[in-house]
Short mmCIF file of C-alpha atoms and ligand atoms in Angstrom, two decimals:
data_model
loop_
_atom_site.label_atom_id
_atom_site.label_comp_id
_atom_site.label_asym_id
_atom_site.label_seq_id
_atom_site.Cartn_x
_atom_site.Cartn_y
_atom_site.Cartn_z
CA UNK A 1 -20.38 19.72 -14.76
CA UNK A 2 -21.51 20.67 -11.22
CA UNK A 3 -19.33 19.56 -8.30
CA UNK A 4 -19.94 16.03 -7.03
CA UNK A 5 -19.26 15.15 -3.40
CA UNK A 6 -18.50 11.46 -2.90
CA UNK A 7 -18.39 9.80 0.53
CA UNK A 8 -15.77 7.02 0.37
CA UNK A 9 -15.50 4.13 2.84
CA UNK A 10 -12.61 1.70 3.26
CA UNK A 11 -12.34 -1.40 5.50
CA UNK A 12 -10.16 -3.88 3.57
CA UNK A 13 -7.48 -4.46 6.21
CA UNK A 14 -6.68 -2.83 9.57
CA UNK A 15 -7.84 0.75 8.97
CA UNK A 16 -11.45 1.92 9.16
CA UNK A 17 -11.60 5.00 6.98
CA UNK A 18 -14.12 7.46 5.53
CA UNK A 19 -13.59 10.62 3.49
CA UNK A 20 -15.43 13.17 1.39
CA UNK A 21 -13.79 14.12 -1.92
CA UNK A 22 -15.06 16.77 -4.33
CA UNK A 23 -15.08 15.78 -8.01
CA UNK A 24 -12.08 13.45 -7.66
CA UNK A 25 -9.72 16.36 -7.06
CA UNK A 26 -10.20 17.93 -3.64
CA UNK A 27 -10.08 16.21 -0.24
CA UNK A 28 -12.79 17.81 1.87
CA UNK A 29 -12.35 15.46 4.82
CA UNK A 30 -10.28 12.35 5.50
CA UNK A 31 -10.70 10.24 8.66
CA UNK A 32 -8.60 7.13 9.34
CA UNK A 33 -9.06 5.01 12.43
CA UNK A 34 -6.06 2.71 12.77
CA UNK A 35 -6.35 -0.64 14.54
CA UNK A 36 -2.60 -0.92 15.15
CA UNK A 37 -3.05 -1.03 18.95
CA UNK A 38 -5.46 -3.99 18.61
CA UNK A 39 -3.14 -6.10 16.46
CA UNK A 40 0.20 -5.05 17.99
CA UNK A 41 0.31 -7.77 20.68
CA UNK A 42 -0.06 -10.42 17.93
CA UNK A 43 2.65 -9.00 15.65
CA UNK A 44 0.27 -8.88 12.68
CA UNK A 45 -3.35 -8.38 11.62
CA UNK A 46 -5.79 -10.88 13.18
CA UNK A 47 -8.67 -11.06 10.65
CA UNK A 48 -11.52 -11.65 13.08
CA UNK A 49 -10.37 -8.84 15.38
CA UNK A 50 -10.14 -6.57 12.32
CA UNK A 51 -13.80 -7.26 11.41
CA UNK A 52 -14.96 -6.58 14.96
CA UNK A 53 -13.01 -3.32 15.12
CA UNK A 54 -14.45 -2.18 11.78
CA UNK A 55 -17.94 -2.86 13.08
CA UNK A 56 -17.23 -0.77 16.14
CA UNK A 57 -15.63 2.11 14.24
CA UNK A 58 -17.48 2.43 10.95
CA UNK A 59 -20.47 4.53 12.12
CA UNK A 60 -18.46 7.12 14.13
CA UNK A 61 -15.75 7.31 11.45
CA UNK A 62 -18.32 8.04 8.71
CA UNK A 63 -20.09 10.56 10.94
CA UNK A 64 -16.84 12.37 11.60
CA UNK A 65 -15.92 12.43 7.89
CA UNK A 66 -19.28 14.06 7.09
CA UNK A 67 -19.05 16.51 9.99
CA UNK A 68 -15.44 17.51 9.11
CA UNK A 69 -16.60 18.13 5.53
CA UNK A 70 -19.62 20.20 6.58
CA UNK A 71 -21.77 17.65 4.74
CA UNK A 72 -24.66 15.43 5.78
CA UNK A 73 -25.82 11.94 4.77
CA UNK A 74 -28.38 13.66 2.54
CA UNK A 75 -26.11 16.25 0.96
CA UNK A 76 -23.46 13.96 -0.60
CA UNK A 77 -24.03 12.94 -4.22
CA UNK A 78 -22.86 9.34 -4.04
CA UNK A 79 -21.25 6.71 -1.82
CA UNK A 80 -18.22 4.58 -2.63
CA UNK A 81 -16.83 1.52 -0.89
CA UNK A 82 -13.88 -0.87 -1.29
CA UNK A 83 -15.01 -4.17 -2.81
CA UNK A 84 -11.59 -5.92 -2.68
CA UNK A 85 -8.90 -7.14 -2.55
CA UNK A 86 -8.51 -7.56 1.21
CA UNK A 87 -9.72 -9.59 4.18
CA UNK A 88 -13.21 -10.91 3.31
CA UNK A 89 -14.71 -10.37 6.77
CA UNK A 90 -13.25 -6.87 7.01
CA UNK A 91 -14.49 -5.90 3.54
CA UNK A 92 -18.00 -7.17 4.35
CA UNK A 93 -18.36 -4.69 7.21
CA UNK A 94 -17.76 -1.66 4.95
CA UNK A 95 -19.84 -3.13 2.12
CA UNK A 96 -22.85 -4.02 4.33
CA UNK A 97 -22.83 -0.58 5.89
CA UNK A 98 -22.42 1.20 2.53
CA UNK A 99 -25.24 -0.85 0.99
CA UNK A 100 -27.59 -0.09 3.87
CA UNK A 101 -26.73 3.62 3.70
CA UNK A 102 -27.21 3.77 -0.08
CA UNK A 103 -30.55 2.00 0.24
CA UNK A 104 -31.80 4.21 3.08
CA UNK A 105 -30.63 7.43 1.42
CA UNK A 106 -31.54 6.37 -2.11
CA UNK A 107 -28.05 7.37 -3.33
CA UNK A 108 -25.89 5.66 -5.96
CA UNK A 109 -23.14 3.37 -4.66
CA UNK A 110 -19.84 2.79 -6.48
CA UNK A 111 -17.73 -0.34 -5.77
CA UNK A 112 -13.99 0.37 -5.93
CA UNK A 113 -10.93 -1.87 -6.27
CA UNK A 114 -8.53 -1.06 -3.41
CA UNK A 115 -5.51 -1.14 -5.75
CA UNK A 116 -7.15 1.33 -8.11
CA UNK A 117 -7.70 3.45 -5.00
CA UNK A 118 -3.95 3.49 -4.28
CA UNK A 119 -3.28 4.63 -7.88
CA UNK A 120 -5.93 7.36 -7.62
CA UNK A 121 -4.39 8.62 -4.36
CA UNK A 122 -1.57 9.97 -6.54
CA UNK A 123 -3.89 11.47 -9.17
CA UNK A 124 -6.08 13.06 -6.51
CA UNK A 125 -3.17 14.87 -4.91
CA UNK A 126 -1.65 15.94 -8.22
CA UNK A 127 -5.00 17.44 -9.27
CA UNK A 128 -5.32 19.05 -5.87
CA UNK A 129 -1.96 20.75 -6.53
CA UNK A 130 -3.25 21.93 -9.91
CA UNK A 131 -1.29 19.40 -11.98
CA UNK A 132 -3.63 18.07 -14.67
CA UNK A 133 -0.78 17.17 -17.04
CA UNK A 134 -0.10 13.49 -16.36
CA UNK A 135 1.29 11.89 -19.52
CA UNK A 136 0.48 8.36 -20.69
CA UNK A 137 1.32 5.53 -20.80
CA UNK A 138 1.68 5.36 -17.06
CA UNK A 139 3.31 2.67 -14.92
CA UNK A 140 2.17 2.28 -11.29
CA UNK A 141 4.02 0.30 -8.64
CA UNK A 142 1.49 -0.53 -5.92
CA UNK A 143 3.62 -1.65 -2.99
CA UNK A 144 1.94 -2.41 0.33
CA UNK A 145 1.45 -5.07 3.00
CA UNK A 146 -0.53 -7.26 0.60
CA UNK A 147 0.75 -6.25 -2.85
CA UNK A 148 3.81 -5.61 -4.93
CA UNK A 149 2.17 -5.10 -8.30
CA UNK A 150 3.10 -3.26 -11.49
CA UNK A 151 0.26 -1.91 -13.62
CA UNK A 152 0.26 -0.14 -16.95
CA UNK A 153 -2.60 2.35 -16.72
CA UNK A 154 -4.53 4.01 -19.53
CA UNK A 155 -7.28 6.60 -19.39
CA UNK A 156 -10.07 5.77 -21.83
CA UNK A 157 -12.77 8.46 -22.09
CA UNK A 158 -13.89 8.91 -18.50
CA UNK A 159 -12.73 5.49 -17.28
CA UNK A 160 -9.45 3.73 -16.64
CA UNK A 161 -8.05 0.38 -17.77
CA UNK A 162 -5.08 -1.47 -16.29
CA UNK A 163 -2.74 -4.26 -17.36
CA UNK A 164 -0.71 -6.13 -14.77
CA UNK A 165 2.89 -6.64 -15.92
CA UNK A 166 4.39 -7.89 -12.66
CA UNK A 167 3.62 -9.01 -9.15
CA UNK A 168 5.22 -10.78 -6.23
CA UNK A 169 5.52 -14.55 -6.44
CA UNK A 170 5.37 -14.90 -2.65
CA UNK A 171 5.58 -12.21 0.06
CA UNK A 172 4.65 -8.60 -0.65
CA UNK A 173 7.35 -6.01 0.10
CA UNK A 174 5.43 -4.60 3.10
CA UNK A 175 4.95 -8.12 4.41
CA UNK A 176 8.74 -8.64 4.26
CA UNK A 177 9.26 -5.41 6.25
CA UNK A 178 6.67 -6.57 8.80
CA UNK A 179 8.06 -10.11 9.11
CA UNK A 180 11.67 -8.95 9.46
CA UNK A 181 10.67 -6.42 12.14
CA UNK A 182 8.77 -9.14 14.02
CA UNK A 183 11.71 -11.52 13.69
CA UNK A 184 14.03 -8.88 15.20
CA UNK A 185 11.67 -8.15 18.11
CA UNK A 186 10.81 -4.69 16.79
CA UNK A 187 7.02 -5.02 16.80
CA UNK A 188 4.30 -4.22 14.28
CA UNK A 189 3.87 -2.71 11.74
CA UNK A 190 7.48 -3.14 10.73
CA UNK A 191 7.77 -0.77 7.77
CA UNK A 192 7.65 2.55 9.63
CA UNK A 193 9.99 1.24 12.38
CA UNK A 194 12.59 -0.13 9.96
CA UNK A 195 12.34 3.10 7.93
CA UNK A 196 13.33 5.14 11.01
CA UNK A 197 15.95 2.75 12.43
CA UNK A 198 17.69 2.17 9.08
CA UNK A 199 19.05 5.71 9.20
CA UNK A 200 21.19 4.69 12.21
CA UNK A 201 22.79 1.59 10.66
CA UNK A 202 25.34 0.85 7.95
CA UNK A 203 23.47 -0.26 4.80
CA UNK A 204 26.59 -1.95 3.43
CA UNK A 205 27.31 -4.02 6.55
CA UNK A 206 25.40 -7.13 5.45
CA UNK A 207 25.41 -8.27 1.86
CA UNK A 208 22.14 -9.75 0.56
CA UNK A 209 23.12 -11.17 -2.83
CA UNK A 210 20.52 -10.76 -5.58
CA UNK A 211 20.06 -14.56 -5.57
CA UNK A 212 18.24 -14.14 -2.24
CA UNK A 213 15.67 -11.81 -3.76
CA UNK A 214 15.28 -13.22 -7.21
CA UNK A 215 12.51 -15.50 -8.42
CA UNK A 216 12.69 -18.49 -10.70
CA UNK A 217 12.02 -17.62 -14.31
CA UNK A 218 8.46 -18.48 -15.20
CA UNK A 219 9.49 -19.73 -18.67
CA UNK A 220 10.21 -23.40 -18.94
CA UNK A 221 13.21 -24.46 -21.02
CA UNK A 222 12.75 -24.27 -24.76
CA UNK A 223 9.90 -21.76 -24.68
CA UNK A 224 10.49 -18.64 -26.76
CA UNK A 225 11.54 -15.44 -25.02
CA UNK A 226 8.49 -13.28 -24.39
CA UNK A 227 7.81 -10.38 -26.74
CA UNK A 228 8.36 -6.90 -25.29
CA UNK A 229 4.58 -6.45 -24.86
CA UNK A 230 4.44 -9.67 -22.83
CA UNK A 231 7.51 -9.12 -20.65
CA UNK A 232 6.89 -9.61 -16.95
CA UNK A 233 8.70 -8.10 -14.00
CA UNK A 234 7.96 -10.27 -11.02
CA UNK A 235 9.19 -9.81 -7.45
CA UNK A 236 9.94 -12.26 -4.64
CA UNK A 237 10.62 -11.36 -1.02
CA UNK A 238 10.40 -14.54 1.01
CA UNK A 239 14.09 -15.37 0.31
CA UNK A 240 15.42 -12.19 1.89
CA UNK A 241 13.29 -12.79 4.99
CA UNK A 242 14.86 -16.26 5.30
CA UNK A 243 18.31 -14.73 4.76
CA UNK A 244 17.71 -12.34 7.68
CA UNK A 245 16.61 -15.28 9.84
CA UNK A 246 19.74 -17.20 8.90
CA UNK A 247 21.91 -14.19 9.75
CA UNK A 248 20.25 -13.95 13.16
CA UNK A 249 20.92 -17.63 13.81
CA UNK A 250 24.52 -17.71 12.63
CA UNK A 251 25.34 -14.53 14.59
CA UNK A 252 23.60 -15.79 17.75
CA UNK A 253 21.32 -12.76 18.06
CA UNK A 254 18.30 -14.58 19.58
CA UNK A 255 18.89 -13.75 23.25
CA UNK A 256 19.32 -10.05 22.47
CA UNK A 257 16.10 -10.16 20.38
CA UNK A 258 14.14 -11.75 23.23
CA UNK A 259 15.33 -9.06 25.64
CA UNK A 260 14.34 -6.34 23.18
CA UNK A 261 10.92 -7.90 22.51
CA UNK A 262 10.16 -8.03 26.24
CA UNK A 263 11.43 -4.51 26.89
CA UNK A 264 9.44 -2.95 24.03
CA UNK A 265 6.28 -4.87 25.03
CA UNK A 266 6.37 -2.91 28.32
CA UNK A 267 6.19 0.42 26.48
CA UNK A 268 2.68 1.51 25.36
CA UNK A 269 3.65 3.63 22.37
CA UNK A 270 7.40 3.22 21.83
CA UNK A 271 9.15 6.31 20.49
CA UNK A 272 12.23 6.31 18.25
CA UNK A 273 14.35 6.83 21.39
CA UNK A 274 12.77 3.73 22.97
CA UNK A 275 13.64 1.67 19.88
CA UNK A 276 17.18 3.05 19.77
CA UNK A 277 17.73 2.36 23.48
CA UNK A 278 16.89 -1.30 22.93
CA UNK A 279 18.57 -1.87 19.56
CA UNK A 280 22.26 -2.77 19.30
CA UNK A 281 24.43 -1.63 16.39
CA UNK A 282 24.57 -5.10 14.81
CA UNK A 283 20.75 -5.08 14.51
CA UNK A 284 20.76 -1.50 13.19
CA UNK A 285 23.25 -2.56 10.50
CA UNK A 286 21.12 -5.57 9.62
CA UNK A 287 17.97 -3.44 9.36
CA UNK A 288 19.73 -0.82 7.20
CA UNK A 289 21.17 -3.51 4.91
CA UNK A 290 17.80 -5.26 4.60
CA UNK A 291 16.07 -2.00 3.66
CA UNK A 292 18.75 -1.12 1.13
CA UNK A 293 18.42 -4.55 -0.55
CA UNK A 294 14.61 -4.16 -0.69
CA UNK A 295 14.82 -0.65 -2.11
CA UNK A 296 17.41 -1.59 -4.75
CA UNK A 297 15.30 -4.51 -5.92
CA UNK A 298 12.02 -2.55 -6.02
CA UNK A 299 13.58 0.41 -7.83
CA UNK A 300 15.68 -1.70 -10.20
CA UNK A 301 12.81 -3.90 -11.38
CA UNK A 302 10.31 -1.06 -11.61
CA UNK A 303 12.64 1.12 -13.68
CA UNK A 304 13.48 -1.86 -15.94
CA UNK A 305 9.73 -2.33 -16.47
CA UNK A 306 9.33 1.40 -17.18
CA UNK A 307 12.09 1.26 -19.82
CA UNK A 308 10.75 -1.89 -21.45
CA UNK A 309 7.23 -0.45 -21.67
CA UNK A 310 8.52 3.00 -22.64
CA UNK A 311 6.22 4.76 -20.20
CA UNK A 312 5.92 8.54 -19.82
CA UNK A 313 5.09 8.64 -16.11
CA UNK A 314 5.76 6.55 -13.01
CA UNK A 315 3.53 6.34 -9.92
CA UNK A 316 4.75 4.69 -6.70
CA UNK A 317 1.96 4.14 -4.19
CA UNK A 318 0.74 1.97 -1.28
CA UNK A 319 2.00 1.78 2.32
CA UNK A 320 5.64 1.05 1.45
CA UNK A 321 5.71 4.17 -0.76
CA UNK A 322 5.95 6.08 2.54
CA UNK A 323 9.52 4.74 2.92
CA UNK A 324 12.14 7.51 2.89
CA UNK A 325 14.95 5.60 1.21
CA UNK A 326 12.56 4.21 -1.42
CA UNK A 327 11.36 7.71 -2.30
CA UNK A 328 14.84 9.19 -2.48
CA UNK A 329 16.17 6.33 -4.59
CA UNK A 330 13.24 6.42 -7.01
CA UNK A 331 13.54 10.20 -7.33
CA UNK A 332 17.27 10.05 -8.04
CA UNK A 333 17.20 7.10 -10.45
CA UNK A 334 14.00 8.04 -12.30
CA UNK A 335 15.47 11.53 -12.84
CA UNK A 336 18.54 9.89 -14.42
CA UNK A 337 16.15 8.19 -16.89
CA UNK A 338 14.27 11.46 -17.45
CA UNK A 339 11.14 9.83 -16.07
CA UNK A 340 8.74 11.89 -13.91
CA UNK A 341 7.85 9.98 -10.72
CA UNK A 342 4.95 10.82 -8.41
CA UNK A 343 4.15 9.59 -4.88
CA UNK A 344 1.16 10.28 -2.66
CA UNK A 345 1.85 12.31 0.50
CA UNK A 346 2.65 9.98 3.42
CA UNK A 347 -0.89 10.04 4.93
CA UNK A 348 -2.31 9.08 1.53
CA UNK A 349 0.30 6.34 0.90
CA UNK A 350 -1.17 4.04 3.53
CA UNK A 351 -4.81 2.93 3.52
CA UNK A 352 -7.42 5.71 3.48
CA UNK A 353 -10.85 6.39 2.02
CA UNK A 354 -10.04 9.59 0.11
CA UNK A 355 -8.39 7.39 -2.52
CA UNK A 356 -11.56 5.28 -2.73
CA UNK A 357 -13.79 8.35 -3.21
CA UNK A 358 -11.37 9.67 -5.86
CA UNK A 359 -11.26 6.38 -7.80
CA UNK A 360 -15.07 6.31 -7.69
CA UNK A 361 -15.45 9.66 -9.43
CA UNK A 362 -14.89 8.52 -13.07
CA UNK A 363 -17.26 5.59 -12.42
CA UNK A 364 -19.81 8.00 -10.95
CA UNK A 365 -19.59 10.12 -14.11
CA UNK A 366 -19.98 7.01 -16.28
CA UNK A 367 -22.90 5.88 -14.05
CA UNK A 368 -21.09 2.60 -13.30
CA UNK A 369 -22.89 1.82 -10.08
CA UNK A 370 -22.63 -1.34 -7.98
CA UNK A 371 -25.22 -4.04 -8.62
CA UNK A 372 -27.59 -4.66 -5.72
CA UNK A 373 -26.12 -8.12 -5.12
CA UNK A 374 -22.43 -7.20 -5.25
CA UNK A 375 -20.27 -8.62 -2.48
CA UNK A 376 -16.71 -8.64 -1.15
CA UNK A 377 -14.03 -10.03 -3.48
CA UNK A 378 -11.04 -10.94 -1.33
CA UNK A 379 -8.81 -11.70 -4.32
CA UNK A 380 -10.18 -9.05 -6.68
CA UNK A 381 -7.96 -8.40 -9.72
CA UNK A 382 -7.45 -4.95 -11.26
CA UNK A 383 -8.15 -4.61 -14.99
O1 LIG B 401 -1.28 0.27 1.92
P1 LIG B 401 -1.23 -0.20 3.33
O2 LIG B 401 -1.61 0.78 4.42
O3 LIG B 401 -2.12 -1.47 3.55
C1 LIG B 401 -2.21 -2.49 2.59
O4 LIG B 401 -2.99 -2.33 1.62
O5 LIG B 401 -1.43 -3.46 2.78
O6 LIG B 401 0.27 -0.74 3.58
C2 LIG B 401 0.68 -1.23 4.82
C3 LIG B 401 2.11 -1.75 4.67
C4 LIG B 401 2.65 -2.46 5.91
O7 LIG B 401 3.29 -3.65 5.50
C5 LIG B 401 3.65 -1.46 6.48
O8 LIG B 401 4.71 -2.07 7.19
C6 LIG B 401 4.16 -0.79 5.21
O9 LIG B 401 3.01 -0.66 4.39
N1 LIG B 401 4.72 0.54 5.48
C7 LIG B 401 6.01 0.86 5.25
C8 LIG B 401 6.18 2.20 5.70
N2 LIG B 401 4.96 2.64 6.17
C9 LIG B 401 4.09 1.61 6.02
N3 LIG B 401 7.02 0.14 4.75
C10 LIG B 401 8.24 0.74 4.67
N4 LIG B 401 8.47 2.00 5.07
C11 LIG B 401 7.49 2.77 5.59
N5 LIG B 401 7.72 4.02 5.99
ZN1 LIG B 402 -3.61 -0.70 0.79
#
């Protein structure tokens, strides 16, 4: 099989990204243009602004990915683009551009599910390291700003199939990190900030009882207990966000938060020192305790799902997989179960297009190309 160079494009949320990947196993170039500065004043992603920024960035980002790879529009073998899930208007920018390019260049176009992309980020990097020995069945926790999903993954011939065995009932884990950071006047996106600040607080200072992060059982009374193959491992993170809010109110932290919000808004790109200067020890303790509760819940439920499904391998991927405490805890506890756990490198944990080009490769081999009339699917499921 000769090498295949796939140009991947990703525009599902607040990153405009393009990358060239060789045969699903070697990153040749990887360009990510982040819109954080655009959305920062609003404390979250503003969908219309995201679409406009994608429109501005997509052509130069793709050009740079080709130039960095020493490739041209003509020399790549295929194009790949994220079809969903994500913000509809944002997805449409990448899809329209990819369709026009594929048409003009007469190249095949592969439509990729963003969540499958996150899973393939792990595979891509393992292959790049020379590890072709991933054992099945495989369980993947995709944990990001929009998702907290557990998938059982199987490789069938060239392609992949997935079965969802758990998801969040309300907020995604990354969303909880972002909302708590916003609530505490720490800015956006919250995950990376909380990750850094948590190291300076006492994780046992505030107790978040499991009742604040549990969900109501889906079974109604009298229904039989689900068989092992049907067991579900759902998450819920809106309760812990409310618990943080209640803590802030009962401990009268609002004035301090306002002062911090104003002070940090004056700084263009706040450094860790800037955050530490403006964050009191009570807030550091709260942040550390929040992160610990999140990590314990994510790790506990995922490892319970891994045991129940008797999987051979665990993948943890998506933006929140960049979290230091989450990685360390998964590594320690999975090792105790004798379960190999793999993460993407930090740059490949958050949104990028290398993962889209990698996920497209098996579809390219199977000649599963996008239909001419395919469109964005904001709520696209992974199967
Ligand atoms: O995968 P991603 O880039 O975009 C989505 O598909 O959502 O994930 C972004 C999310 C945000 O919620 C961000 O706060 C979170 O990932 N995140 C983190 C860290 N880095 C990014 N959460 C916790 N710790 C981090 N180090
Ligand atoms: Zn993502």
